Amino acid sequence: MMRAVVSARTVVSARAVVSARTVTLARAGVRGYATANTKTEETKSRIEGKRQAALAGGGTKRIATQHSKGKLTARERIDLLLDPHTFREYDAFVEHECTDFGMSSNKVTGDGVVTGVGKINGRTVFVFSQDFTVFGGSLSRTFAQKVCKIMDRAIQAGAPVIGLNDSGGARIQEGVDSLAGYANIFQRNVLASGVVPQISLVMGPCAGGAVYSPALTDFVFMVRNTSHLFVTGPDVVKAVTNESVTQEELGGASVHTRKSGVAHGAFDNDVEALARTRELMSYLPQSNREPVDARYTADPSDRADVALDTIVPADSHHAYDIKDVVRRIVDDGRMFEIMEDYARNIVVGFARLGGQSVGIVGNQPLVSSGVLDIDASVKAARFVRFCDAFNIPLVTFVDVPGFLPGTRQEHSGIIREGAKLLYAYAEATVPKIAVTTRKAYGGAQCVMSSKQLRGDVNFAWPTAELAVMGAKGAVEILWRNDPEGRVRAEAEYTRLFANPLPAAQRGYLDDIIQPSSTRMRIIEELEILKTKKLSNPPKKHDNMPL
């Protein structure tokens, strides 16, 4: 009986203890949960604060200053460049690690550059946008790391890189770390070259070492009056050469699109520059591993344009506009011209034929009769190499009287510079179609996608002349001692050589076609050449004449 009572008491006591402990633990758990929840909320609040700080950039005052100069902010530019709601930012919380010159207490979340990935016309692109409102967009070590990260990802993913440049240059407070940052970016530019398209938009200042990253990319575009590119600014120029020059005179858009050839185009404002970049991207592939997406066109592939039959003047001394020829042949009459204001004696740009993206090269008779000089050769050579690197077929319109003679050209290296264009066409393995509309004289005829440079299809119009030189020049050499016989000789030379038949009879031309049928014939050949396979001999790299 006593054992039963003790046992009952023990059970009751044990239950009371357990109950008390349970209540105590429960209360402690509530307090622990509340503490953890509070900590999480504080962390979330800090994260959100940092995110808002990154979005704010340099603050409302500096943003207002940016707008007052007619410039958009780094984030506004990204919003206009990319498809709506597709931008995904990386490294928004990054801050610099510099402690010198009071920088430890002067940090801005994001550190002056916005980086990430988004889409243009539904296709992936990586982008970085320098923020001039933060430390003048100056480059630090962490800034460079952000840029390098997206460039590495672009190469791995096989997607283009677009850089929106608006920077005062290296961050002086970081010394050699800033210079190392530039070198790291340059290395990525080189590794990405020929792998993914790289496009640079200079939308503000770009000076010193910063200029070499855009220079290493495929296309450089500027904004008139607000963007400047130069290695050394006006103050340094004044100190070294005693020459007074403004930023615009030294490195403005007009200088680099008309004189130096550093930039491939210029636009009136940020909005136009970004819209045109979106347009350009539609002609380019994602990488060297993918073809350019074909686009539907309502323009019939067999469309004939009878105006082409009379567009070339009967008198070879009269000029015509090769752009008119191109527009009448390509889809919907549209071409995205590259370097329109530089070396205007040759025209290069992108267009479509039968929906397929092609690179257009054409001598321009309206400017210096379409002669090849140093600037034209370099301009066309770089364009040809870009198209070859990214598997874009080349369509060349030939009307060239030769290379420009004169001591200035010879002393400036026309032999070396002209060889660049020759080299570019010779090494290209993409489909190459050439149409000779009128003159094709001398070495320049060889250079312009000739059959001997592995041209796939070479057409000529009935107005074409393929010869060593024009009739007048030829007879002045051959009959220099017989002035009376020159008239008769010139007529004979014209009959023999100033027409496309001799070249066609030797197989140097595949056909002499009616000009009005040019569009149809090119599109037919492009369709056949889609399966073209051609490679160059194995090599570490080439050694073109630089």
PDB file of N, CA and C in Angstrom, residues 314-365:
ATOM      1  N   ALA A 314      27.099  55.796-118.644  1.00  0.00           N
ATOM      2  CA  ALA A 314      27.843  55.287-119.799  1.00  0.00           C
ATOM      3  C   ALA A 314      29.241  55.864-119.865  1.00  0.00           C
ATOM      4  N   ASP A 315      29.371  57.139-119.456  1.00  0.00           N
ATOM      5  CA  ASP A 315      30.680  57.788-119.429  1.00  0.00           C
ATOM      6  C   ASP A 315      31.365  57.441-118.112  1.00  0.00           C
ATOM      7  N   SER A 316      32.490  56.765-118.183  1.00  0.00           N
ATOM      8  CA  SER A 316      33.182  56.309-116.979  1.00  0.00           C
ATOM      9  C   SER A 316      33.718  57.453-116.131  1.00  0.00           C
ATOM     10  N   HIS A 317      33.717  58.670-116.669  1.00  0.00           N
ATOM     11  CA  HIS A 317      34.173  59.827-115.898  1.00  0.00           C
ATOM     12  C   HIS A 317      33.063  60.380-115.007  1.00  0.00           C
ATOM     13  N   HIS A 318      31.840  59.895-115.183  1.00  0.00           N
ATOM     14  CA  HIS A 318      30.715  60.355-114.371  1.00  0.00           C
ATOM     15  C   HIS A 318      30.512  59.409-113.186  1.00  0.00           C
ATOM     16  N   ALA A 319      30.288  59.977-112.031  1.00  0.00           N
ATOM     17  CA  ALA A 319      30.163  59.184-110.811  1.00  0.00           C
ATOM     18  C   ALA A 319      28.709  58.791-110.545  1.00  0.00           C
ATOM     19  N   TYR A 320      28.539  57.847-109.667  1.00  0.00           N
ATOM     20  CA  TYR A 320      27.233  57.452-109.152  1.00  0.00           C
ATOM     21  C   TYR A 320      27.434  57.024-107.698  1.00  0.00           C
ATOM     22  N   ASP A 321      26.349  56.888-106.974  1.00  0.00           N
ATOM     23  CA  ASP A 321      26.428  56.574-105.544  1.00  0.00           C
ATOM     24  C   ASP A 321      26.280  55.071-105.329  1.00  0.00           C
ATOM     25  N   ILE A 322      27.324  54.432-104.820  1.00  0.00           N
ATOM     26  CA  ILE A 322      27.268  52.994-104.598  1.00  0.00           C
ATOM     27  C   ILE A 322      26.227  52.646-103.536  1.00  0.00           C
ATOM     28  N   LYS A 323      25.907  53.600-102.658  1.00  0.00           N
ATOM     29  CA  LYS A 323      24.873  53.344-101.644  1.00  0.00           C
ATOM     30  C   LYS A 323      23.510  53.157-102.298  1.00  0.00           C
ATOM     31  N   ASP A 324      23.260  53.875-103.390  1.00  0.00           N
ATOM     32  CA  ASP A 324      22.006  53.682-104.121  1.00  0.00           C
ATOM     33  C   ASP A 324      21.923  52.262-104.673  1.00  0.00           C
ATOM     34  N   VAL A 325      23.063  51.769-105.154  1.00  0.00           N
ATOM     35  CA  VAL A 325      23.112  50.401-105.669  1.00  0.00           C
ATOM     36  C   VAL A 325      22.798  49.408-104.556  1.00  0.00           C
ATOM     37  N   VAL A 326      23.467  49.584-103.409  1.00  0.00           N
ATOM     38  CA  VAL A 326      23.286  48.658-102.295  1.00  0.00           C
ATOM     39  C   VAL A 326      21.839  48.648-101.809  1.00  0.00           C
ATOM     40  N   ARG A 327      21.264  49.839-101.634  1.00  0.00           N
ATOM     41  CA  ARG A 327      19.895  49.928-101.105  1.00  0.00           C
ATOM     42  C   ARG A 327      18.882  49.273-102.035  1.00  0.00           C
ATOM     43  N   ARG A 328      19.143  49.304-103.324  1.00  0.00           N
ATOM     44  CA  ARG A 328      18.208  48.703-104.277  1.00  0.00           C
ATOM     45  C   ARG A 328      18.316  47.178-104.299  1.00  0.00           C
ATOM     46  N   ILE A 329      19.359  46.654-103.684  1.00  0.00           N
ATOM     47  CA  ILE A 329      19.581  45.208-103.723  1.00  0.00           C
ATOM     48  C   ILE A 329      19.233  44.534-102.395  1.00  0.00           C
ATOM     49  N   VAL A 330      19.559  45.170-101.273  1.00  0.00           N
ATOM     50  CA  VAL A 330      19.375  44.528 -99.969  1.00  0.00           C
ATOM     51  C   VAL A 330      17.912  44.551 -99.529  1.00  0.00           C
ATOM     52  N   ASP A 331      17.613  43.761 -98.506  1.00  0.00           N
ATOM     53  CA  ASP A 331      16.242  43.685 -97.987  1.00  0.00           C
ATOM     54  C   ASP A 331      15.742  45.051 -97.543  1.00  0.00           C
ATOM     55  N   ASP A 332      14.581  45.429 -98.038  1.00  0.00           N
ATOM     56  CA  ASP A 332      13.873  46.636 -97.599  1.00  0.00           C
ATOM     57  C   ASP A 332      14.705  47.917 -97.739  1.00  0.00           C
ATOM     58  N   GLY A 333      15.768  47.859 -98.535  1.00  0.00           N
ATOM     59  CA  GLY A 333      16.589  49.044 -98.778  1.00  0.00           C
ATOM     60  C   GLY A 333      17.312  49.561 -97.546  1.00  0.00           C
ATOM     61  N   ARG A 334      17.565  48.687 -96.556  1.00  0.00           N
ATOM     62  CA  ARG A 334      18.146  49.142 -95.293  1.00  0.00           C
ATOM     63  C   ARG A 334      19.565  48.622 -95.107  1.00  0.00           C
ATOM     64  N   MET A 335      20.451  49.525 -94.680  1.00  0.00           N
ATOM     65  CA  MET A 335      21.828  49.154 -94.366  1.00  0.00           C
ATOM     66  C   MET A 335      22.271  49.926 -93.131  1.00  0.00           C
ATOM     67  N   PHE A 336      22.939  49.240 -92.219  1.00  0.00           N
ATOM     68  CA  PHE A 336      23.514  49.886 -91.037  1.00  0.00           C
ATOM     69  C   PHE A 336      24.977  50.185 -91.374  1.00  0.00           C
ATOM     70  N   GLU A 337      25.252  51.439 -91.737  1.00  0.00           N
ATOM     71  CA  GLU A 337      26.591  51.788 -92.190  1.00  0.00           C
ATOM     72  C   GLU A 337      27.542  51.970 -91.013  1.00  0.00           C
ATOM     73  N   ILE A 338      28.760  51.502 -91.187  1.00  0.00           N
ATOM     74  CA  ILE A 338      29.824  51.635 -90.193  1.00  0.00           C
ATOM     75  C   ILE A 338      30.859  52.631 -90.704  1.00  0.00           C
ATOM     76  N   MET A 339      31.286  53.551 -89.826  1.00  0.00           N
ATOM     77  CA  MET A 339      32.301  54.559 -90.172  1.00  0.00           C
ATOM     78  C   MET A 339      31.880  55.371 -91.398  1.00  0.00           C
ATOM     79  N   GLU A 340      30.672  55.868 -91.346  1.00  0.00           N
ATOM     80  CA  GLU A 340      30.092  56.581 -92.483  1.00  0.00           C
ATOM     81  C   GLU A 340      30.874  57.827 -92.858  1.00  0.00           C
ATOM     82  N   ASP A 341      31.452  58.514 -91.872  1.00  0.00           N
ATOM     83  CA  ASP A 341      32.118  59.787 -92.132  1.00  0.00           C
ATOM     84  C   ASP A 341      33.622  59.670 -92.291  1.00  0.00           C
ATOM     85  N   TYR A 342      34.157  58.486 -92.201  1.00  0.00           N
ATOM     86  CA  TYR A 342      35.609  58.280 -92.296  1.00  0.00           C
ATOM     87  C   TYR A 342      35.936  57.488 -93.558  1.00  0.00           C
ATOM     88  N   ALA A 343      36.977  57.931 -94.277  1.00  0.00           N
ATOM     89  CA  ALA A 343      37.387  57.244 -95.509  1.00  0.00           C
ATOM     90  C   ALA A 343      36.169  56.957 -96.376  1.00  0.00           C
ATOM     91  N   ARG A 344      35.485  58.006 -96.782  1.00  0.00           N
ATOM     92  CA  ARG A 344      34.203  57.870 -97.474  1.00  0.00           C
ATOM     93  C   ARG A 344      34.340  57.309 -98.893  1.00  0.00           C
ATOM     94  N   ASN A 345      35.570  57.095 -99.346  1.00  0.00           N
ATOM     95  CA  ASN A 345      35.769  56.483-100.656  1.00  0.00           C
ATOM     96  C   ASN A 345      35.527  54.974-100.637  1.00  0.00           C
ATOM     97  N   ILE A 346      35.222  54.436 -99.444  1.00  0.00           N
ATOM     98  CA  ILE A 346      34.778  53.047 -99.375  1.00  0.00           C
ATOM     99  C   ILE A 346      33.640  52.973 -98.359  1.00  0.00           C
ATOM    100  N   VAL A 347      32.663  52.145 -98.650  1.00  0.00           N
ATOM    101  CA  VAL A 347      31.469  52.016 -97.812  1.00  0.00           C
ATOM    102  C   VAL A 347      31.443  50.621 -97.193  1.00  0.00           C
ATOM    103  N   VAL A 348      31.241  50.556 -95.880  1.00  0.00           N
ATOM    104  CA  VAL A 348      31.089  49.259 -95.211  1.00  0.00           C
ATOM    105  C   VAL A 348      29.883  49.325 -94.279  1.00  0.00           C
ATOM    106  N   GLY A 349      29.247  48.194 -94.074  1.00  0.00           N
ATOM    107  CA  GLY A 349      28.097  48.164 -93.178  1.00  0.00           C
ATOM    108  C   GLY A 349      27.385  46.822 -93.234  1.00  0.00           C
ATOM    109  N   PHE A 350      26.330  46.724 -92.457  1.00  0.00           N
ATOM    110  CA  PHE A 350      25.560  45.484 -92.379  1.00  0.00           C
ATOM    111  C   PHE A 350      24.209  45.653 -93.068  1.00  0.00           C
ATOM    112  N   ALA A 351      23.751  44.592 -93.687  1.00  0.00           N
ATOM    113  CA  ALA A 351      22.435  44.577 -94.319  1.00  0.00           C
ATOM    114  C   ALA A 351      21.929  43.142 -94.287  1.00  0.00           C
ATOM    115  N   ARG A 352      20.771  42.929 -94.891  1.00  0.00           N
ATOM    116  CA  ARG A 352      20.236  41.566 -94.993  1.00  0.00           C
ATOM    117  C   ARG A 352      19.864  41.269 -96.438  1.00  0.00           C
ATOM    118  N   LEU A 353      20.050  40.039 -96.799  1.00  0.00           N
ATOM    119  CA  LEU A 353      19.649  39.561 -98.114  1.00  0.00           C
ATOM    120  C   LEU A 353      18.912  38.248 -97.915  1.00  0.00           C
ATOM    121  N   GLY A 354      17.621  38.240 -98.269  1.00  0.00           N
ATOM    122  CA  GLY A 354      16.811  37.060 -98.013  1.00  0.00           C
ATOM    123  C   GLY A 354      16.685  36.759 -96.536  1.00  0.00           C
ATOM    124  N   GLY A 355      16.762  37.803 -95.714  1.00  0.00           N
ATOM    125  CA  GLY A 355      16.666  37.642 -94.265  1.00  0.00           C
ATOM    126  C   GLY A 355      17.972  37.327 -93.584  1.00  0.00           C
ATOM    127  N   GLN A 356      19.020  37.039 -94.356  1.00  0.00           N
ATOM    128  CA  GLN A 356      20.313  36.673 -93.790  1.00  0.00           C
ATOM    129  C   GLN A 356      21.205  37.901 -93.633  1.00  0.00           C
ATOM    130  N   SER A 357      21.848  38.040 -92.475  1.00  0.00           N
ATOM    131  CA  SER A 357      22.753  39.155 -92.237  1.00  0.00           C
ATOM    132  C   SER A 357      24.012  39.006 -93.076  1.00  0.00           C
ATOM    133  N   VAL A 358      24.435  40.091 -93.710  1.00  0.00           N
ATOM    134  CA  VAL A 358      25.649  40.096 -94.536  1.00  0.00           C
ATOM    135  C   VAL A 358      26.454  41.362 -94.262  1.00  0.00           C
ATOM    136  N   GLY A 359      27.748  41.270 -94.510  1.00  0.00           N
ATOM    137  CA  GLY A 359      28.609  42.441 -94.454  1.00  0.00           C
ATOM    138  C   GLY A 359      28.774  43.004 -95.854  1.00  0.00           C
ATOM    139  N   ILE A 360      28.556  44.306 -95.981  1.00  0.00           N
ATOM    140  CA  ILE A 360      28.645  44.978 -97.288  1.00  0.00           C
ATOM    141  C   ILE A 360      29.934  45.784 -97.361  1.00  0.00           C
ATOM    142  N   VAL A 361      30.680  45.620 -98.443  1.00  0.00           N
ATOM    143  CA  VAL A 361      31.849  46.444 -98.731  1.00  0.00           C
ATOM    144  C   VAL A 361      31.701  46.957-100.150  1.00  0.00           C
ATOM    145  N   GLY A 362      31.885  48.258-100.353  1.00  0.00           N
ATOM    146  CA  GLY A 362      31.746  48.798-101.707  1.00  0.00           C
ATOM    147  C   GLY A 362      32.585  50.036-101.933  1.00  0.00           C
ATOM    148  N   ASN A 363      33.298  50.071-103.037  1.00  0.00           N
ATOM    149  CA  ASN A 363      34.008  51.300-103.419  1.00  0.00           C
ATOM    150  C   ASN A 363      32.985  52.375-103.742  1.00  0.00           C
ATOM    151  N   GLN A 364      33.277  53.616-103.362  1.00  0.00           N
ATOM    152  CA  GLN A 364      32.339  54.722-103.551  1.00  0.00           C
ATOM    153  C   GLN A 364      32.823  55.658-104.658  1.00  0.00           C
ATOM    154  N   PRO A 365      32.273  55.550-105.868  1.00  0.00           N
ATOM    155  CA  PRO A 365      32.712  56.401-106.984  1.00  0.00           C
ATOM    156  C   PRO A 365      32.516  57.892-106.731  1.00  0.00           C
TER     157      PRO A 365
END
